[in-house]
XYZ file of C-alpha atoms in Angstrom:
710
model
C -11.752 45.851 129.039
C -14.589 46.307 126.488
C -13.298 46.852 122.975
C -9.766 45.648 123.792
C -8.279 43.428 121.083
C -6.601 40.337 122.478
C -3.517 38.939 120.729
C -3.147 35.152 120.466
C 0.181 33.441 121.309
C 1.497 30.290 122.955
C 4.149 29.195 125.443
C 6.755 26.602 124.531
C 6.550 23.794 127.116
C 8.781 21.479 125.094
C 11.962 23.396 125.957
C 10.914 23.378 129.623
C 10.424 19.595 129.458
C 13.874 19.072 127.940
C 15.592 21.233 130.538
C 13.586 19.466 133.257
C 14.604 16.002 132.055
C 18.236 17.159 131.813
C 17.976 18.458 135.393
C 16.855 15.066 136.665
C 19.344 13.032 134.607
C 22.405 15.139 135.440
C 21.266 15.424 139.048
C 21.394 11.651 139.445
C 24.848 11.537 137.801
C 26.197 14.370 139.970
C 24.863 12.811 143.176
C 26.266 9.370 142.279
C 29.709 10.894 141.753
C 29.299 12.751 145.058
C 28.554 9.518 146.921
C 31.607 7.918 145.285
C 33.806 10.846 146.361
C 32.409 10.760 149.912
C 33.089 7.022 150.110
C 36.708 7.481 149.044
C 37.346 9.671 152.088
C 37.040 6.658 154.397
C 37.658 3.884 151.848
C 40.490 4.955 149.490
C 40.129 1.690 147.545
C 36.893 3.124 146.127
C 39.027 5.121 143.683
C 38.834 1.966 141.512
C 42.628 1.847 141.072
C 43.026 4.221 138.136
C 43.893 7.921 137.749
C 40.504 8.888 136.286
C 38.356 8.127 139.338
C 40.592 9.347 142.170
C 39.126 11.863 144.615
C 41.196 14.725 143.190
C 39.639 14.272 139.757
C 36.050 13.351 140.582
C 35.586 16.091 143.170
C 35.561 18.864 140.521
C 33.462 16.549 138.331
C 30.930 16.293 141.185
C 30.841 20.051 141.855
C 30.487 20.925 138.168
C 27.801 18.268 137.608
C 25.744 19.422 140.577
C 26.187 23.182 140.130
C 26.105 23.639 136.370
C 24.321 20.490 135.179
C 21.734 19.799 137.897
C 21.140 23.303 139.279
C 21.921 25.042 135.963
C 19.355 23.073 133.978
C 16.821 23.608 136.782
C 17.341 27.381 136.557
C 16.765 27.322 132.798
C 13.681 25.103 133.085
C 12.230 27.442 135.711
C 12.992 30.597 133.734
C 11.747 29.269 130.384
C 8.433 28.396 132.045
C 7.937 31.457 134.268
C 9.338 34.322 132.206
C 6.999 34.034 129.177
C 4.002 33.836 131.504
C 5.139 36.877 133.487
C 5.688 38.860 130.271
C 2.686 37.468 128.350
C 4.855 36.588 125.374
C 6.833 33.585 124.144
C 10.617 33.657 124.451
C 12.152 35.822 121.738
C 13.584 32.971 119.647
C 12.919 29.228 119.668
C 16.159 28.743 117.750
C 18.098 30.481 120.548
C 16.250 28.396 123.150
C 17.350 25.151 121.483
C 20.871 26.456 120.843
C 21.007 27.245 124.553
C 19.769 23.766 125.503
C 22.079 21.715 123.281
C 25.028 24.072 123.842
C 24.670 23.703 127.620
C 24.467 19.900 127.418
C 27.573 19.886 125.210
C 29.430 21.963 127.820
C 28.449 19.478 130.529
C 29.497 16.525 128.370
C 32.881 18.145 127.683
C 33.318 18.727 131.418
C 32.485 15.079 132.114
C 35.193 14.026 129.630
C 37.969 16.526 130.386
C 37.898 16.652 134.205
C 38.541 12.908 134.802
C 41.351 13.172 132.222
C 42.979 15.850 134.362
C 42.425 18.689 131.891
C 41.734 21.431 134.415
C 42.641 24.997 135.370
C 42.272 24.013 139.046
C 40.177 27.116 139.820
C 37.251 26.384 142.150
C 33.976 26.158 140.155
C 35.912 27.310 137.063
C 38.023 24.245 136.321
C 37.151 23.951 132.629
C 39.824 24.834 130.087
C 39.755 27.802 127.737
C 37.890 26.368 124.680
C 35.027 25.267 126.945
C 35.112 28.659 128.700
C 34.569 30.350 125.337
C 31.656 28.002 124.599
C 30.140 28.812 128.004
C 30.332 32.548 127.232
C 28.681 32.091 123.810
C 25.843 29.932 125.152
C 25.305 32.236 128.131
C 25.055 35.303 125.888
C 22.508 33.447 123.711
C 20.447 32.782 126.856
C 20.632 36.456 127.845
C 19.736 37.670 124.360
C 16.671 35.428 124.426
C 15.576 36.915 127.758
C 16.155 40.520 126.765
C 14.421 39.952 123.412
C 11.365 38.603 125.249
C 11.432 41.618 127.578
C 11.418 44.039 124.658
C 8.382 42.416 123.002
C 6.464 41.827 126.273
C 2.756 42.569 126.732
C 3.030 43.292 130.478
C 3.942 46.868 131.370
C 5.994 46.159 134.495
C 8.655 43.557 135.198
C 7.755 41.321 138.133
C 10.367 40.840 140.913
C 11.409 37.372 139.660
C 12.638 38.932 136.404
C 14.827 41.414 138.279
C 16.740 38.479 139.731
C 16.931 36.680 136.366
C 18.456 39.773 134.719
C 20.970 40.427 137.512
C 22.043 36.780 137.391
C 22.608 36.881 133.637
C 24.681 40.083 133.702
C 26.790 39.200 136.736
C 27.626 35.623 135.744
C 28.743 36.906 132.326
C 31.068 39.498 133.915
C 32.443 37.038 136.500
C 33.025 34.233 134.028
C 34.807 36.365 131.437
C 37.147 38.147 133.871
C 38.037 35.071 135.924
C 38.646 32.947 132.823
C 41.168 35.295 131.198
C 44.136 33.104 130.304
C 46.804 32.608 127.682
C 46.503 29.262 125.849
C 49.473 26.920 125.504
C 47.604 24.295 123.500
C 44.025 23.144 122.911
C 43.559 21.983 126.503
C 46.253 23.825 128.429
C 46.448 27.467 129.443
C 47.943 29.675 132.141
C 45.896 32.203 134.101
C 46.330 35.884 133.257
C 46.679 36.462 137.006
C 49.281 35.054 139.392
C 49.454 34.326 143.114
C 47.659 36.832 145.341
C 45.965 38.527 142.380
C 44.757 35.187 141.054
C 43.414 34.289 144.507
C 41.431 37.536 144.779
C 39.981 37.302 141.261
C 39.160 33.608 141.738
C 37.259 34.154 144.999
C 35.600 37.281 143.618
C 34.334 34.826 141.007
C 33.964 31.776 143.279
C 31.914 33.454 145.993
C 29.771 35.292 143.483
C 29.264 32.208 141.336
C 27.551 30.881 144.468
C 25.748 34.217 144.814
C 24.622 34.762 141.228
C 24.249 31.178 140.012
C 23.088 29.306 143.107
C 21.285 32.140 144.907
C 19.842 35.004 142.849
C 18.276 32.868 140.081
C 16.672 30.690 142.755
C 15.361 33.752 144.568
C 13.732 34.711 141.267
C 12.258 31.204 141.023
C 11.102 31.475 144.649
C 9.260 34.724 143.908
C 7.353 32.978 141.092
C 6.820 29.365 142.156
C 6.231 29.760 145.899
C 3.288 32.196 145.491
C 1.939 29.939 142.707
C 2.162 26.790 144.833
C 0.693 28.518 147.897
C -1.857 30.496 145.860
C -0.895 33.609 147.821
C 0.606 36.950 146.713
C 4.189 37.820 147.685
C 4.218 39.143 151.239
C 5.857 42.529 150.557
C 6.642 44.312 147.302
C 8.687 46.993 149.087
C 10.720 44.372 150.929
C 11.468 42.701 147.604
C 12.885 46.007 146.267
C 15.163 46.481 149.294
C 16.086 42.779 149.184
C 17.052 42.861 145.512
C 19.152 46.024 145.298
C 20.965 45.608 148.606
C 21.704 41.938 147.854
C 23.245 42.448 144.416
C 25.264 45.474 145.563
C 26.660 43.887 148.743
C 27.267 40.341 147.485
C 29.963 41.284 144.990
C 32.251 42.649 147.755
C 32.251 39.522 149.930
C 34.692 37.219 148.062
C 37.789 38.017 150.196
C 36.198 36.382 153.244
C 37.427 33.095 151.706
C 40.987 34.388 152.090
C 41.165 35.624 155.684
C 44.559 35.246 157.398
C 46.167 34.495 154.021
C 48.713 36.531 152.046
C 45.896 38.730 150.680
C 46.329 42.445 151.583
C 44.714 43.254 154.930
C 42.495 46.010 153.508
C 40.886 43.543 151.074
C 40.260 41.063 153.892
C 38.582 43.782 155.982
C 36.344 44.839 153.080
C 35.296 41.219 152.518
C 34.425 40.790 156.201
C 32.468 44.049 156.517
C 30.310 43.441 153.455
C 29.790 39.769 154.336
C 28.338 40.750 157.716
C 26.080 43.336 156.065
C 24.822 40.640 153.685
C 22.874 39.010 156.500
C 20.155 41.696 156.329
C 19.156 41.421 152.634
C 19.598 37.641 152.665
C 17.212 37.219 155.543
C 14.929 39.808 153.951
C 14.478 37.345 151.085
C 13.889 34.432 153.438
C 11.314 36.396 155.448
C 9.535 37.508 152.265
C 9.352 33.886 151.147
C 8.149 32.369 154.411
C 5.614 35.140 155.121
C 4.149 34.625 151.653
C 2.783 31.413 153.180
C 0.690 33.331 155.718
C -2.750 31.789 155.684
C -1.487 28.763 153.755
C 0.391 26.838 156.457
C -2.412 24.274 156.607
C -1.488 23.349 153.021
C 2.126 22.683 154.016
C 0.950 19.734 156.104
C -0.476 17.907 153.075
C 1.307 19.358 150.029
C 4.824 17.926 149.404
C 5.624 20.819 147.028
C 5.198 23.325 149.857
C 7.068 21.038 152.256
C 10.094 21.084 149.961
C 9.803 24.864 149.509
C 9.601 25.624 153.235
C 12.719 23.576 154.001
C 14.478 25.069 150.957
C 13.848 28.665 152.048
C 14.793 27.780 155.641
C 18.041 26.193 154.411
C 18.704 29.391 152.452
C 18.284 31.346 155.678
C 20.605 28.993 157.577
C 23.369 29.062 154.968
C 23.146 32.852 154.598
C 23.457 33.156 158.383
C 26.515 30.885 158.351
C 28.214 32.856 155.563
C 28.497 36.137 157.542
C 29.369 34.111 160.662
C 32.236 32.350 158.846
C 33.500 35.708 157.573
C 34.225 36.905 161.120
C 37.958 36.510 161.597
C 37.695 34.813 165.002
C 35.247 32.229 163.620
C 37.168 31.846 160.354
C 40.342 31.090 162.338
C 38.580 27.996 163.688
C 36.455 26.956 160.709
C 38.531 27.531 157.579
C 40.148 24.436 156.046
C 37.848 22.215 158.168
C 34.732 20.235 157.250
C 32.572 23.134 158.470
C 33.090 24.643 155.013
C 31.848 21.389 153.430
C 28.772 21.342 155.684
C 28.038 25.007 154.955
C 28.170 24.506 151.190
C 25.930 21.452 151.333
C 23.256 23.058 153.523
C 22.844 25.507 150.659
C 23.330 22.974 147.862
C 21.229 20.086 149.177
C 18.683 22.161 151.085
C 18.194 25.401 149.169
C 19.023 24.427 145.573
C 18.176 20.719 145.681
C 14.908 20.958 147.578
C 13.635 23.969 145.631
C 14.458 22.158 142.374
C 12.500 19.095 143.538
C 9.551 21.305 144.530
C 9.559 23.076 141.178
C 9.652 19.786 139.235
C 6.821 18.312 141.306
C 4.774 21.445 140.548
C 5.677 21.720 136.842
C 5.210 18.127 135.706
C 1.429 17.857 136.381
C 0.899 21.304 134.808
C 2.663 20.406 131.562
C 1.111 16.928 131.315
C -2.397 18.168 132.292
C -2.801 15.676 135.113
C -2.257 15.247 138.845
C 0.981 14.176 140.474
C 1.141 10.381 140.285
C 1.823 9.866 144.000
C 1.732 12.467 146.759
C 2.831 9.754 149.207
C 5.968 9.008 147.185
C 6.778 12.728 147.002
C 6.310 13.026 150.778
C 8.560 9.993 151.293
C 11.145 11.676 149.068
C 10.878 14.792 151.222
C 11.577 12.906 154.443
C 14.397 10.844 152.917
C 16.020 14.030 151.612
C 15.592 15.865 154.915
C 17.059 13.008 156.961
C 19.828 12.697 154.350
C 20.764 16.367 154.829
C 20.850 15.912 158.616
C 23.041 12.809 158.334
C 25.283 14.720 155.947
C 25.646 18.029 157.770
C 25.725 17.149 161.478
C 28.711 14.738 161.225
C 30.576 17.400 159.241
C 30.032 19.950 162.026
C 31.307 17.406 164.570
C 34.289 16.644 162.305
C 35.031 20.375 161.975
C 34.965 20.910 165.739
C 37.262 17.912 166.195
C 39.666 19.176 163.539
C 39.888 22.737 164.845
C 40.398 21.643 168.473
C 42.996 18.968 167.676
C 44.933 21.136 165.212
C 45.249 23.954 167.761
C 45.796 21.920 170.941
C 49.070 22.439 172.853
C 50.476 20.507 175.796
C 51.559 22.144 179.057
C 55.121 21.949 177.736
C 54.124 24.222 174.855
C 54.243 21.570 172.143
C 51.525 20.466 169.749
C 49.352 17.846 171.438
C 48.689 16.151 168.084
C 51.716 16.896 165.883
C 50.844 14.164 163.377
C 48.051 15.370 161.077
C 46.855 11.764 160.706
C 45.764 11.650 164.349
C 42.928 14.007 163.447
C 42.042 12.146 160.240
C 41.645 8.859 162.121
C 39.328 10.478 164.692
C 36.896 11.838 162.100
C 36.729 8.743 159.896
C 33.339 7.676 161.420
C 31.972 11.133 160.550
C 32.911 10.577 156.900
C 31.015 7.270 156.960
C 27.882 8.968 158.317
C 28.252 11.735 155.713
C 28.308 9.147 152.914
C 25.210 7.458 154.393
C 23.409 10.823 154.310
C 24.394 11.207 150.655
C 23.014 7.745 149.848
C 19.681 8.652 151.492
C 19.479 11.900 149.522
C 20.296 10.062 146.282
C 17.683 7.360 146.998
C 15.073 10.099 147.398
C 16.051 11.489 143.995
C 15.371 8.055 142.453
C 11.846 8.238 143.920
C 11.431 11.578 142.140
C 12.469 9.971 138.819
C 9.855 7.225 139.231
C 7.155 9.747 140.203
C 7.943 11.999 137.235
C 7.853 9.090 134.765
C 4.523 7.793 136.114
C 3.031 11.302 136.146
C 3.997 11.798 132.503
C 2.603 8.368 131.529
C -0.835 9.092 133.014
C -1.107 12.526 131.388
C -0.933 14.120 127.936
C 1.949 16.507 127.270
C 0.971 20.022 126.189
C 3.859 21.129 123.945
C 2.306 24.535 123.161
C 0.125 26.254 125.745
C -2.191 28.871 124.203
C -2.814 32.237 125.843
C -4.046 35.699 124.922
C -3.426 39.232 126.140
C -3.844 42.794 124.909
C -0.870 44.429 123.191
C 1.359 46.624 125.320
C 0.070 50.194 125.063
C 2.393 53.213 125.037
C 2.965 54.358 128.611
C 1.172 57.464 129.792
C 3.188 59.179 132.505
C 1.325 59.429 135.788
C 2.173 62.230 138.199
C 3.802 60.956 141.377
C 4.461 57.456 140.008
C 6.610 55.424 142.407
C 10.239 55.606 141.166
C 10.814 51.870 141.134
C 7.615 51.259 139.187
C 9.023 53.550 136.487
C 12.263 51.519 136.380
C 10.287 48.299 135.968
C 8.947 49.563 132.645
C 12.485 50.016 131.262
C 14.258 46.629 131.027
C 17.415 47.968 129.329
C 17.766 50.825 131.827
C 17.074 48.405 134.694
C 19.772 46.012 133.419
C 22.303 48.848 133.152
C 21.579 49.908 136.749
C 22.007 46.321 137.969
C 25.301 46.072 136.066
C 26.608 49.265 137.680
C 25.577 47.966 141.122
C 27.572 44.748 140.716
C 30.630 46.358 139.101
C 31.382 48.858 141.885
C 32.520 46.367 144.530
C 34.535 44.221 142.155
C 36.340 47.215 140.665
C 37.264 48.713 144.057
C 38.746 45.406 145.270
C 40.433 44.067 142.145
C 41.863 47.106 140.334
C 44.173 48.233 143.205
C 45.347 44.649 143.801
C 46.400 44.319 140.167
C 47.767 47.829 139.558
C 49.301 48.865 142.909
C 52.560 46.940 143.330
C 52.763 47.472 147.100
C 49.807 45.107 147.500
C 52.070 42.198 146.527
C 55.569 42.800 147.930
C 58.242 40.828 146.091
C 60.963 38.600 147.553
C 64.273 38.658 145.693
C 65.072 34.973 146.317
C 61.803 33.770 144.724
C 62.649 32.454 141.268
C 60.500 30.984 138.453
C 59.988 27.228 138.483
C 62.612 25.125 136.715
C 61.292 23.249 133.655
C 60.966 19.975 135.602
C 59.289 21.711 138.558
C 56.864 23.394 136.149
C 55.950 20.027 134.632
C 55.573 18.533 138.095
C 53.329 21.390 139.178
C 51.088 20.905 136.148
C 50.912 17.189 136.989
C 49.995 18.044 140.603
C 47.215 20.293 139.253
C 46.069 17.613 136.810
C 45.581 15.092 139.638
C 43.570 17.583 141.706
C 45.916 17.393 144.719
C 44.773 20.883 145.782
C 41.369 19.331 146.599
C 42.930 17.814 149.741
C 46.120 19.809 150.383
C 46.400 23.549 150.941
C 49.520 25.590 150.222
C 48.908 28.482 152.584
C 50.320 28.517 156.131
C 48.418 31.107 158.130
C 50.128 33.192 160.854
C 48.879 31.076 163.773
C 51.236 29.495 166.268
C 49.560 26.118 165.727
C 50.243 26.276 161.979
C 53.799 27.594 162.117
C 54.680 24.933 164.719
C 53.182 22.211 162.543
C 54.225 23.336 159.050
C 56.900 26.029 159.305
C 57.195 29.753 158.485
C 53.881 31.357 157.529
C 53.276 32.082 153.825
C 54.220 35.448 152.292
C 52.552 37.202 149.348
C 55.832 37.438 147.428
C 56.260 33.664 147.366
C 53.392 33.207 144.922
C 54.312 35.668 142.177
C 54.950 32.846 139.664
C 52.001 30.637 140.689
C 49.530 30.364 137.802
C 47.061 29.341 139.130
C 47.398 29.882 142.886
C 46.960 26.686 144.948
C 45.985 27.868 148.422
C 43.134 25.351 148.666
C 39.803 25.407 150.516
C 39.970 22.276 152.655
C 42.645 20.254 154.461
C 41.827 16.586 154.152
C 45.602 16.146 154.273
C 48.319 18.426 155.704
C 49.419 21.740 154.209
C 52.312 21.334 151.757
C 53.714 24.844 151.446
C 56.911 24.009 153.356
C 57.199 20.447 152.039
C 60.396 21.079 150.040
C 63.479 19.427 151.570
C 61.493 18.024 154.483
C 61.882 14.404 153.320
C 64.278 12.629 150.930
C 63.183 11.886 147.358
C 62.714 8.210 148.244
C 60.151 9.123 150.936
C 58.003 10.900 148.351
C 58.322 7.965 145.955
C 57.207 5.419 148.563
C 54.473 7.742 149.820
C 52.948 8.076 146.342
C 53.189 4.345 145.556
C 51.790 3.258 148.954
C 50.869 6.116 151.316
C 50.348 3.829 154.317
C 53.983 2.654 154.126
C 55.125 6.150 155.122
C 51.992 7.344 156.950
C 50.206 4.447 158.724
C 46.453 5.042 158.774
C 46.525 7.419 155.799
C 43.328 7.742 153.769
C 45.212 8.932 150.691
C 44.869 6.575 147.696
C 48.034 5.112 146.128
C 49.316 6.527 142.832
C 51.487 3.648 141.520
C 51.047 4.647 137.869
C 53.165 7.758 138.460
C 56.231 5.504 138.650
C 55.550 3.849 135.282
C 53.842 6.598 133.258
C 56.286 8.385 130.952
C 55.624 12.137 130.937
C 55.387 13.894 127.594
C 57.548 17.025 127.684
C 57.003 18.044 124.063
C 54.791 20.981 125.138
C 57.424 22.414 127.495
C 58.876 25.013 125.040
C 55.352 26.317 124.343
C 54.697 26.570 128.101
C 57.894 28.555 128.618
C 57.014 30.956 125.777
C 53.488 31.438 127.145
C 54.762 32.210 130.635
C 57.315 34.646 129.197
C 54.444 36.526 127.522
C 52.731 36.681 130.926
C 55.822 38.305 132.450
C 57.699 35.373 133.978
C 61.403 36.330 133.668
C 62.781 33.285 131.897
C 65.858 34.385 129.851
C 65.607 34.961 126.104
C 65.758 31.660 124.200
C 65.157 29.594 127.348
C 62.416 27.630 125.578
C 65.115 26.045 123.387
C 67.195 24.792 126.296
C 64.335 23.988 128.704
C 64.217 20.283 127.835
C 67.981 19.942 128.366
C 67.690 21.594 131.814
C 64.750 19.318 132.609
C 66.773 16.210 131.704
C 69.669 17.240 133.969
C 67.404 17.725 136.999
C 65.419 14.537 136.250
C 68.613 12.480 136.035
C 69.758 13.866 139.373
C 66.495 12.892 141.107
C 66.540 9.449 139.466
C 70.117 8.974 140.730
C 69.048 9.995 144.259
C 66.262 7.430 144.132
C 68.599 4.736 142.815
C 71.032 5.322 145.679
C 68.093 4.717 148.047
C 67.276 1.430 146.287
C 64.471 2.736 144.054
C 64.697 2.235 140.276
C 62.661 4.727 138.252
C 62.955 6.219 134.785
C 64.007 9.924 134.758
C 61.197 10.558 132.238
C 58.510 9.217 134.613
C 55.727 11.371 136.040
C 56.954 10.475 139.531
C 60.274 12.275 139.016
C 58.539 15.469 137.829
C 56.137 15.437 140.784
C 58.988 14.904 143.269
C 60.831 17.873 141.727
C 57.810 20.118 142.380
C 57.200 18.859 145.926
C 60.870 19.372 146.809
C 60.675 22.976 145.579
C 57.700 23.979 147.739
C 58.572 26.665 150.268
C 62.309 26.558 149.701
C 62.583 30.136 148.379
C 61.767 31.594 151.789
C 64.219 29.184 153.407
C 66.958 30.667 151.233
C 66.006 34.147 152.445
C 66.018 33.034 156.078
C 69.398 31.357 155.639
C 71.010 34.399 154.027
C 69.460 36.831 156.553
C 69.877 35.168 159.950
């Protein structure tokens, strides 16, 4: 406009470059660990013969590296590039930007150190211990403050749709992380969850499902609304659809967590709520997919030649597929077949490899030439990467669907005589072993494509000149003059603080309605009088079980199906878990359920099974754990554990912390004597004895009830 004074400013590309490089580096690490984990499922020897690289420990390392290191850094790179340009202002504080970057890398490094050491809370996607949780909260708040500060000093009147998703992601992840991570510390790297059993399960999957929603989905939808129109050089298909998509998505998503707990000991009303809202989620999810794909109207000819758009089209399609599967898996009749099978693994990876991975690759291929003021080094290499990644996803997902169908049919098959057709769990494992091999091959293809990306990025940077500060100019934001009949949502877009408060209210409603009654209304978790707290040795054994990540392969939740009660025993009751901090119901059965394991086999069987699984279970794919027999367990922290659990309401008697070690020694000596009588020599102080004590306790409380009430 004539006479308008333009203000000069610049965008910080250096922070974007650093987050981008971190994305690529951690992505390669996370994928390498994933390939190693996938290989161990058909070749147990790939655990390298030590406790630090067993499947149970590297699986959470893989998920954390991919979700928070690879995808997390990609989110930050995308936001730090797009947000200043959408607001016509630099980020609020360069110091906060760099604190955010180095703080996040420190968190990832600490995760990479602590998880292989077995320092874990065992909560899905929230395995890191309490000091790291506090660091995550501090760094995340710094990131949010930087965003909100930039919003306040913006030069654009209205907030574009991408920013709505960035804000909702920031607020919701903060709420989820803080509430799910509430725990009472025992020591620097040991704590017990503030919640127990059924309550812990509900809070964890309220967090776990919505960590997927608000870390892997909503930030990427924001990135989609910025980068896809930029790459296609087309406006977003529908502004009104984006409004409906945004508000319905963030309101409905927060209710859906209980669909991970169908047919479990969770109260029926919570399961129903989770199912209903999960089904409703299909509409807003597909609204986002449709808005993305229809943005390409008139630009489909570009998709044929532009690898960036190729990656984006498959990414948005994968988002649509995984958000169709989610509501489908939340239907109880489908969940009865799919849960605990490899369908869950396939579902997660369609979203992770297709939606998050491919959109990240597209964004990097688009950003690098822009920041280095050059063209992409090789379009052919990028296209080759696209096809390698696509074929890799197919080789990964299809065998997992076949494996899942095999598992569900074999687990539930009965003979004409009314007996299980395949009573030995291993019969199923042996059948799906080829599927695990194909899955690993798909992972190798996907990883090889990522190496092509690294080469292309390096060569692109070498042929260009990096632009650390990108100059721009815009008029200052003028005071708003109210216009009669202004569209209500347009008015909200001018008020970032008000908008953020509304988004916060939208995400809090569902969580509050589900969680508060489960915690405060006692009838939701009926108690069983025979269920007692763990003995000191059982407690130590349970913590060892958690440390080795055994829950990654073994569930502890027998659902009320005839096939499961015939195979494992009496179905699990809510009251059995009142002293379980954390709960260990599991997400996947690579091995059999263990909830009724106690008393099923003699102590010597467990010893031999841990030292050499194939000696007790021919054909087993479980790795051996021989070090358990020789490692001496340190029980010096036991009194502190007892005191911590007492504070959390576990009814250990007054002064029990002082006699706990003596009780532990008595039980350990008894187990060691049992083993000796069976011809096995082992020290009572060994880790093996503690683990056997825990395994022999599992499910025995309900057996006592059954015995006393015939």
